[in-house]
């Protein structure tokens, strides 16, 4: 659905077609808020951050809209995640160690990826993960939330419209529909990503 189609559907469901009480900018903001909820709960907007490593440089900042890290690769090879204590074991408790080579491990700190060993060459670093949607400011923008979920966004917007009208019973009803949709779509998205893999496989290492 386009943003215009979603806005129209929201106005019709609320009987607010042509109602100046709900401006277009306000409805676009509500649609954006609904997209943020879907991105956070369903993790349905995915991206890959790409950078080129620099010899003797350990840390690489990734975009602030990246919600979590799912995979990190160096020169096409998957790196293993470690925590601070495991990093201490690798460096004999000297985190200032400047040992260089081909990275095999990574840990996350302050919105940055730290590599071990520290890279000794310029190679491609990729960080995979779900991201937040971009702010929606114009009706011609393209929604990043997959189209299969667009219809559910309407329930969130209509709920907030009823809340503004102080009709909290109707607001609660539509928010309930929205939350139910998120729960169902979260399960659907996980199943979709699993494809033909067995249901008992918890992660790629397993």
PDB file of C-alpha atoms in Angstrom:
ATOM      1  CA  UNK A   1       0.000   0.000   0.000  1.00  0.00           C
ATOM      2  CA  UNK A   2       1.109   3.555  -0.595  1.00  0.00           C
ATOM      3  CA  UNK A   3       1.050   6.121   2.198  1.00  0.00           C
ATOM      4  CA  UNK A   4      -1.894   7.811   0.507  1.00  0.00           C
ATOM      5  CA  UNK A   5      -3.812   4.517   0.495  1.00  0.00           C
ATOM      6  CA  UNK A   6      -3.025   3.913   4.174  1.00  0.00           C
ATOM      7  CA  UNK A   7      -4.048   7.458   5.110  1.00  0.00           C
ATOM      8  CA  UNK A   8      -7.317   7.082   3.191  1.00  0.00           C
ATOM      9  CA  UNK A   9      -8.038   3.726   4.842  1.00  0.00           C
ATOM     10  CA  UNK A  10      -7.404   5.216   8.290  1.00  0.00           C
ATOM     11  CA  UNK A  11      -9.722   8.156   7.646  1.00  0.00           C
ATOM     12  CA  UNK A  12     -12.471   5.897   6.317  1.00  0.00           C
ATOM     13  CA  UNK A  13     -12.233   3.506   9.246  1.00  0.00           C
ATOM     14  CA  UNK A  14     -12.466   6.434  11.641  1.00  0.00           C
ATOM     15  CA  UNK A  15     -15.122   8.256   9.582  1.00  0.00           C
ATOM     16  CA  UNK A  16     -12.711  11.194   9.290  1.00  0.00           C
ATOM     17  CA  UNK A  17     -12.509  11.706   5.514  1.00  0.00           C
ATOM     18  CA  UNK A  18     -11.949  15.426   4.937  1.00  0.00           C
ATOM     19  CA  UNK A  19     -11.698  16.069   8.690  1.00  0.00           C
ATOM     20  CA  UNK A  20      -9.169  18.827   9.428  1.00  0.00           C
ATOM     21  CA  UNK A  21      -8.946  17.653  13.033  1.00  0.00           C
ATOM     22  CA  UNK A  22      -6.480  15.043  11.759  1.00  0.00           C
ATOM     23  CA  UNK A  23      -3.895  16.674   9.506  1.00  0.00           C
ATOM     24  CA  UNK A  24      -1.872  14.695   6.997  1.00  0.00           C
ATOM     25  CA  UNK A  25       1.395  15.380   8.830  1.00  0.00           C
ATOM     26  CA  UNK A  26      -0.110  13.974  12.022  1.00  0.00           C
ATOM     27  CA  UNK A  27      -1.275  10.793  10.295  1.00  0.00           C
ATOM     28  CA  UNK A  28       2.110  10.326   8.610  1.00  0.00           C
ATOM     29  CA  UNK A  29       3.760  10.603  12.027  1.00  0.00           C
ATOM     30  CA  UNK A  30       1.401   7.948  13.411  1.00  0.00           C
ATOM     31  CA  UNK A  31       2.183   5.661  10.471  1.00  0.00           C
ATOM     32  CA  UNK A  32       5.875   6.134  11.199  1.00  0.00           C
ATOM     33  CA  UNK A  33       5.349   5.241  14.863  1.00  0.00           C
ATOM     34  CA  UNK A  34       3.534   2.068  13.783  1.00  0.00           C
ATOM     35  CA  UNK A  35       6.449   1.207  11.478  1.00  0.00           C
ATOM     36  CA  UNK A  36       8.895   1.663  14.359  1.00  0.00           C
ATOM     37  CA  UNK A  37       6.876  -0.785  16.460  1.00  0.00           C
ATOM     38  CA  UNK A  38       6.906  -3.363  13.654  1.00  0.00           C
ATOM     39  CA  UNK A  39      10.621  -2.881  13.045  1.00  0.00           C
ATOM     40  CA  UNK A  40      11.393  -3.315  16.745  1.00  0.00           C
ATOM     41  CA  UNK A  41       9.071  -6.227  17.495  1.00  0.00           C
ATOM     42  CA  UNK A  42       9.047  -8.171  14.206  1.00  0.00           C
ATOM     43  CA  UNK A  43      12.531  -7.104  13.011  1.00  0.00           C
ATOM     44  CA  UNK A  44      11.206  -7.019   9.474  1.00  0.00           C
ATOM     45  CA  UNK A  45      13.464  -4.267   8.069  1.00  0.00           C
ATOM     46  CA  UNK A  46      16.915  -5.672   7.403  1.00  0.00           C
ATOM     47  CA  UNK A  47      20.079  -4.081   6.123  1.00  0.00           C
ATOM     48  CA  UNK A  48      23.806  -4.665   5.650  1.00  0.00           C
ATOM     49  CA  UNK A  49      26.365  -2.095   6.767  1.00  0.00           C
ATOM     50  CA  UNK A  50      29.542  -2.252   4.667  1.00  0.00           C
ATOM     51  CA  UNK A  51      32.913  -0.698   5.448  1.00  0.00           C
ATOM     52  CA  UNK A  52      36.529  -1.168   4.441  1.00  0.00           C
ATOM     53  CA  UNK A  53      38.889  -2.009   7.258  1.00  0.00           C
ATOM     54  CA  UNK A  54      42.066  -0.044   7.855  1.00  0.00           C
ATOM     55  CA  UNK A  55      45.288  -1.740   8.867  1.00  0.00           C
ATOM     56  CA  UNK A  56      45.895  -1.494  12.644  1.00  0.00           C
ATOM     57  CA  UNK A  57      42.399  -0.051  13.261  1.00  0.00           C
ATOM     58  CA  UNK A  58      40.282  -2.221  15.563  1.00  0.00           C
ATOM     59  CA  UNK A  59      36.861  -0.508  15.882  1.00  0.00           C
ATOM     60  CA  UNK A  60      34.290   0.430  13.236  1.00  0.00           C
ATOM     61  CA  UNK A  61      31.165   2.436  14.016  1.00  0.00           C
ATOM     62  CA  UNK A  62      27.922   1.136  12.528  1.00  0.00           C
ATOM     63  CA  UNK A  63      24.773   3.225  11.837  1.00  0.00           C
ATOM     64  CA  UNK A  64      22.759   4.213  14.902  1.00  0.00           C
ATOM     65  CA  UNK A  65      19.584   2.889  13.254  1.00  0.00           C
ATOM     66  CA  UNK A  66      20.961  -0.671  13.443  1.00  0.00           C
ATOM     67  CA  UNK A  67      18.954  -2.243  16.263  1.00  0.00           C
ATOM     68  CA  UNK A  68      21.039  -5.367  16.777  1.00  0.00           C
ATOM     69  CA  UNK A  69      23.858  -7.282  15.132  1.00  0.00           C
ATOM     70  CA  UNK A  70      23.000 -10.654  13.595  1.00  0.00           C
ATOM     71  CA  UNK A  71      26.205 -11.410  11.726  1.00  0.00           C
ATOM     72  CA  UNK A  72      29.608  -9.883  11.031  1.00  0.00           C
ATOM     73  CA  UNK A  73      31.855 -10.947   8.146  1.00  0.00           C
ATOM     74  CA  UNK A  74      35.404 -10.003   7.249  1.00  0.00           C
ATOM     75  CA  UNK A  75      36.460 -10.537   3.642  1.00  0.00           C
ATOM     76  CA  UNK A  76      33.431 -12.835   3.248  1.00  0.00           C
ATOM     77  CA  UNK A  77      34.245 -15.035   6.261  1.00  0.00           C
ATOM     78  CA  UNK A  78      31.903 -15.117   9.255  1.00  0.00           C
ATOM     79  CA  UNK A  79      33.393 -13.829  12.515  1.00  0.00           C
ATOM     80  CA  UNK A  80      32.582 -15.363  15.885  1.00  0.00           C
ATOM     81  CA  UNK A  81      31.003 -13.128  18.553  1.00  0.00           C
ATOM     82  CA  UNK A  82      32.820 -12.834  21.896  1.00  0.00           C
ATOM     83  CA  UNK A  83      32.287 -10.833  25.069  1.00  0.00           C
ATOM     84  CA  UNK A  84      34.737  -8.718  27.059  1.00  0.00           C
ATOM     85  CA  UNK A  85      35.851 -11.629  29.251  1.00  0.00           C
ATOM     86  CA  UNK A  86      36.550 -13.795  26.219  1.00  0.00           C
ATOM     87  CA  UNK A  87      38.499 -10.909  24.709  1.00  0.00           C
ATOM     88  CA  UNK A  88      40.605 -10.834  27.887  1.00  0.00           C
ATOM     89  CA  UNK A  89      41.418 -14.511  27.368  1.00  0.00           C
ATOM     90  CA  UNK A  90      42.533 -13.837  23.813  1.00  0.00           C
ATOM     91  CA  UNK A  91      44.757 -10.928  24.848  1.00  0.00           C
ATOM     92  CA  UNK A  92      45.922 -12.263  28.236  1.00  0.00           C
ATOM     93  CA  UNK A  93      43.772  -9.580  29.923  1.00  0.00           C
ATOM     94  CA  UNK A  94      45.466  -6.798  27.976  1.00  0.00           C
ATOM     95  CA  UNK A  95      42.665  -5.185  25.957  1.00  0.00           C
ATOM     96  CA  UNK A  96      45.183  -2.661  24.605  1.00  0.00           C
ATOM     97  CA  UNK A  97      46.906  -5.473  22.757  1.00  0.00           C
ATOM     98  CA  UNK A  98      47.753  -4.432  19.188  1.00  0.00           C
ATOM     99  CA  UNK A  99      48.198  -7.943  17.812  1.00  0.00           C
ATOM    100  CA  UNK A 100      47.263  -7.810  14.129  1.00  0.00           C
ATOM    101  CA  UNK A 101      46.270 -10.388  11.551  1.00  0.00           C
ATOM    102  CA  UNK A 102      43.099 -11.742   9.969  1.00  0.00           C
ATOM    103  CA  UNK A 103      40.144 -11.071  12.296  1.00  0.00           C
ATOM    104  CA  UNK A 104      38.333 -14.130  13.593  1.00  0.00           C
ATOM    105  CA  UNK A 105      36.288 -12.626  16.434  1.00  0.00           C
ATOM    106  CA  UNK A 106      34.290  -9.484  17.210  1.00  0.00           C
ATOM    107  CA  UNK A 107      32.571  -7.825  20.136  1.00  0.00           C
ATOM    108  CA  UNK A 108      30.177  -4.862  20.284  1.00  0.00           C
ATOM    109  CA  UNK A 109      30.683  -1.762  22.407  1.00  0.00           C
ATOM    110  CA  UNK A 110      29.163   1.737  22.157  1.00  0.00           C
ATOM    111  CA  UNK A 111      27.626   1.270  18.682  1.00  0.00           C
ATOM    112  CA  UNK A 112      30.882  -0.063  17.233  1.00  0.00           C
ATOM    113  CA  UNK A 113      32.335  -3.407  16.162  1.00  0.00           C
ATOM    114  CA  UNK A 114      35.735  -4.335  17.622  1.00  0.00           C
ATOM    115  CA  UNK A 115      37.774  -6.946  15.756  1.00  0.00           C
ATOM    116  CA  UNK A 116      40.273  -9.531  17.041  1.00  0.00           C
ATOM    117  CA  UNK A 117      42.951  -9.845  15.838  1.00  0.00           C
ATOM    118  CA  UNK A 118      43.106  -6.236  14.707  1.00  0.00           C
ATOM    119  CA  UNK A 119      43.014  -6.125  10.874  1.00  0.00           C
ATOM    120  CA  UNK A 120      46.328  -5.916   9.085  1.00  0.00           C
ATOM    121  CA  UNK A 121      44.844  -5.151   5.655  1.00  0.00           C
ATOM    122  CA  UNK A 122      42.080  -3.269   3.847  1.00  0.00           C
ATOM    123  CA  UNK A 123      39.246  -5.779   3.464  1.00  0.00           C
ATOM    124  CA  UNK A 124      35.441  -5.623   3.355  1.00  0.00           C
ATOM    125  CA  UNK A 125      33.675  -5.653   6.705  1.00  0.00           C
ATOM    126  CA  UNK A 126      29.935  -6.320   6.714  1.00  0.00           C
ATOM    127  CA  UNK A 127      27.507  -6.040   9.617  1.00  0.00           C
ATOM    128  CA  UNK A 128      24.055  -7.608   9.161  1.00  0.00           C
ATOM    129  CA  UNK A 129      21.022  -6.779  11.258  1.00  0.00           C
ATOM    130  CA  UNK A 130      17.512  -5.333  11.572  1.00  0.00           C
ATOM    131  CA  UNK A 131      17.226  -1.548  11.378  1.00  0.00           C
ATOM    132  CA  UNK A 132      14.787   1.185  12.327  1.00  0.00           C
ATOM    133  CA  UNK A 133      12.675   2.754   9.581  1.00  0.00           C
ATOM    134  CA  UNK A 134      13.506   6.188   8.209  1.00  0.00           C
ATOM    135  CA  UNK A 135      11.332   9.091   9.325  1.00  0.00           C
ATOM    136  CA  UNK A 136       8.271   9.637   7.120  1.00  0.00           C
ATOM    137  CA  UNK A 137       7.840  13.294   6.217  1.00  0.00           C
ATOM    138  CA  UNK A 138       6.152  13.254   2.792  1.00  0.00           C
ATOM    139  CA  UNK A 139       3.244  11.245   1.448  1.00  0.00           C
ATOM    140  CA  UNK A 140       5.319  10.129  -1.552  1.00  0.00           C
ATOM    141  CA  UNK A 141       7.819   8.258   0.644  1.00  0.00           C
ATOM    142  CA  UNK A 142       8.169   4.498   0.283  1.00  0.00           C
ATOM    143  CA  UNK A 143       7.466   2.409   3.372  1.00  0.00           C
ATOM    144  CA  UNK A 144      10.331   0.155   4.440  1.00  0.00           C
ATOM    145  CA  UNK A 145       8.040  -2.192   6.355  1.00  0.00           C
ATOM    146  CA  UNK A 146       7.177  -5.076   3.981  1.00  0.00           C
ATOM    147  CA  UNK A 147       3.876  -4.617   2.174  1.00  0.00           C
ATOM    148  CA  UNK A 148       2.395  -7.751   3.736  1.00  0.00           C
ATOM    149  CA  UNK A 149       2.224  -5.842   7.047  1.00  0.00           C
ATOM    150  CA  UNK A 150       0.836  -2.553   5.741  1.00  0.00           C
ATOM    151  CA  UNK A 151      -2.774  -3.341   6.570  1.00  0.00           C
ATOM    152  CA  UNK A 152      -1.875  -3.838  10.243  1.00  0.00           C
ATOM    153  CA  UNK A 153      -0.434  -0.328  10.483  1.00  0.00           C
ATOM    154  CA  UNK A 154      -3.929   1.058  10.000  1.00  0.00           C
ATOM    155  CA  UNK A 155      -5.055  -0.319  13.366  1.00  0.00           C
ATOM    156  CA  UNK A 156      -2.340   1.612  15.210  1.00  0.00           C
ATOM    157  CA  UNK A 157      -3.190   4.891  13.487  1.00  0.00           C
ATOM    158  CA  UNK A 158      -6.943   4.496  14.017  1.00  0.00           C
ATOM    159  CA  UNK A 159      -6.334   3.666  17.685  1.00  0.00           C
ATOM    160  CA  UNK A 160      -4.408   6.914  18.163  1.00  0.00           C
ATOM    161  CA  UNK A 161      -7.072   8.855  16.282  1.00  0.00           C
ATOM    162  CA  UNK A 162      -9.749   7.535  18.633  1.00  0.00           C
ATOM    163  CA  UNK A 163      -7.514   8.324  21.612  1.00  0.00           C
ATOM    164  CA  UNK A 164      -7.316  11.934  20.408  1.00  0.00           C
ATOM    165  CA  UNK A 165     -11.118  11.922  20.298  1.00  0.00           C
ATOM    166  CA  UNK A 166     -11.035  10.603  23.878  1.00  0.00           C
ATOM    167  CA  UNK A 167     -12.906   7.495  22.772  1.00  0.00           C
ATOM    168  CA  UNK A 168     -10.646   5.230  24.773  1.00  0.00           C
ATOM    169  CA  UNK A 169     -12.783   2.122  24.359  1.00  0.00           C
ATOM    170  CA  UNK A 170     -12.424   2.228  20.576  1.00  0.00           C
ATOM    171  CA  UNK A 171      -8.762   3.202  20.954  1.00  0.00           C
ATOM    172  CA  UNK A 172      -8.147   0.128  23.096  1.00  0.00           C
ATOM    173  CA  UNK A 173      -9.989  -2.106  20.632  1.00  0.00           C
ATOM    174  CA  UNK A 174      -7.857  -1.059  17.656  1.00  0.00           C
ATOM    175  CA  UNK A 175      -4.632  -1.127  19.665  1.00  0.00           C
ATOM    176  CA  UNK A 176      -5.528  -4.663  20.686  1.00  0.00           C
ATOM    177  CA  UNK A 177      -5.891  -5.588  17.025  1.00  0.00           C
ATOM    178  CA  UNK A 178      -2.522  -3.993  16.302  1.00  0.00           C
ATOM    179  CA  UNK A 179      -0.752  -5.865  19.111  1.00  0.00           C
ATOM    180  CA  UNK A 180      -2.359  -9.147  18.069  1.00  0.00           C
ATOM    181  CA  UNK A 181      -1.136  -8.522  14.559  1.00  0.00           C
ATOM    182  CA  UNK A 182       2.412  -7.918  15.795  1.00  0.00           C
ATOM    183  CA  UNK A 183       2.409 -11.168  17.777  1.00  0.00           C
ATOM    184  CA  UNK A 184       1.171 -13.181  14.807  1.00  0.00           C
ATOM    185  CA  UNK A 185       3.508 -11.473  12.360  1.00  0.00           C
ATOM    186  CA  UNK A 186       6.524 -11.973  14.621  1.00  0.00           C
ATOM    187  CA  UNK A 187       5.889 -15.731  14.490  1.00  0.00           C
ATOM    188  CA  UNK A 188       5.251 -15.569  10.744  1.00  0.00           C
ATOM    189  CA  UNK A 189       8.486 -13.666  10.075  1.00  0.00           C
ATOM    190  CA  UNK A 190      10.555 -16.178  12.055  1.00  0.00           C
ATOM    191  CA  UNK A 191       8.932 -19.056  10.193  1.00  0.00           C
ATOM    192  CA  UNK A 192       9.511 -17.317   6.860  1.00  0.00           C
ATOM    193  CA  UNK A 193      13.206 -16.849   7.594  1.00  0.00           C
ATOM    194  CA  UNK A 194      13.526 -20.476   8.672  1.00  0.00           C
ATOM    195  CA  UNK A 195      12.422 -21.593   5.187  1.00  0.00           C
ATOM    196  CA  UNK A 196      12.866 -25.372   4.932  1.00  0.00           C
ATOM    197  CA  UNK A 197      15.107 -25.707   7.991  1.00  0.00           C
ATOM    198  CA  UNK A 198      13.982 -27.870  10.887  1.00  0.00           C
ATOM    199  CA  UNK A 199      12.014 -26.079  13.609  1.00  0.00           C
ATOM    200  CA  UNK A 200      14.363 -27.275  16.365  1.00  0.00           C
ATOM    201  CA  UNK A 201      17.407 -25.523  14.896  1.00  0.00           C
ATOM    202  CA  UNK A 202      17.896 -22.578  17.242  1.00  0.00           C
ATOM    203  CA  UNK A 203      20.841 -20.858  15.531  1.00  0.00           C
ATOM    204  CA  UNK A 204      23.294 -21.400  12.721  1.00  0.00           C
ATOM    205  CA  UNK A 205      26.005 -22.770  15.064  1.00  0.00           C
ATOM    206  CA  UNK A 206      23.568 -25.442  16.242  1.00  0.00           C
TER     207      UNK A 206
END
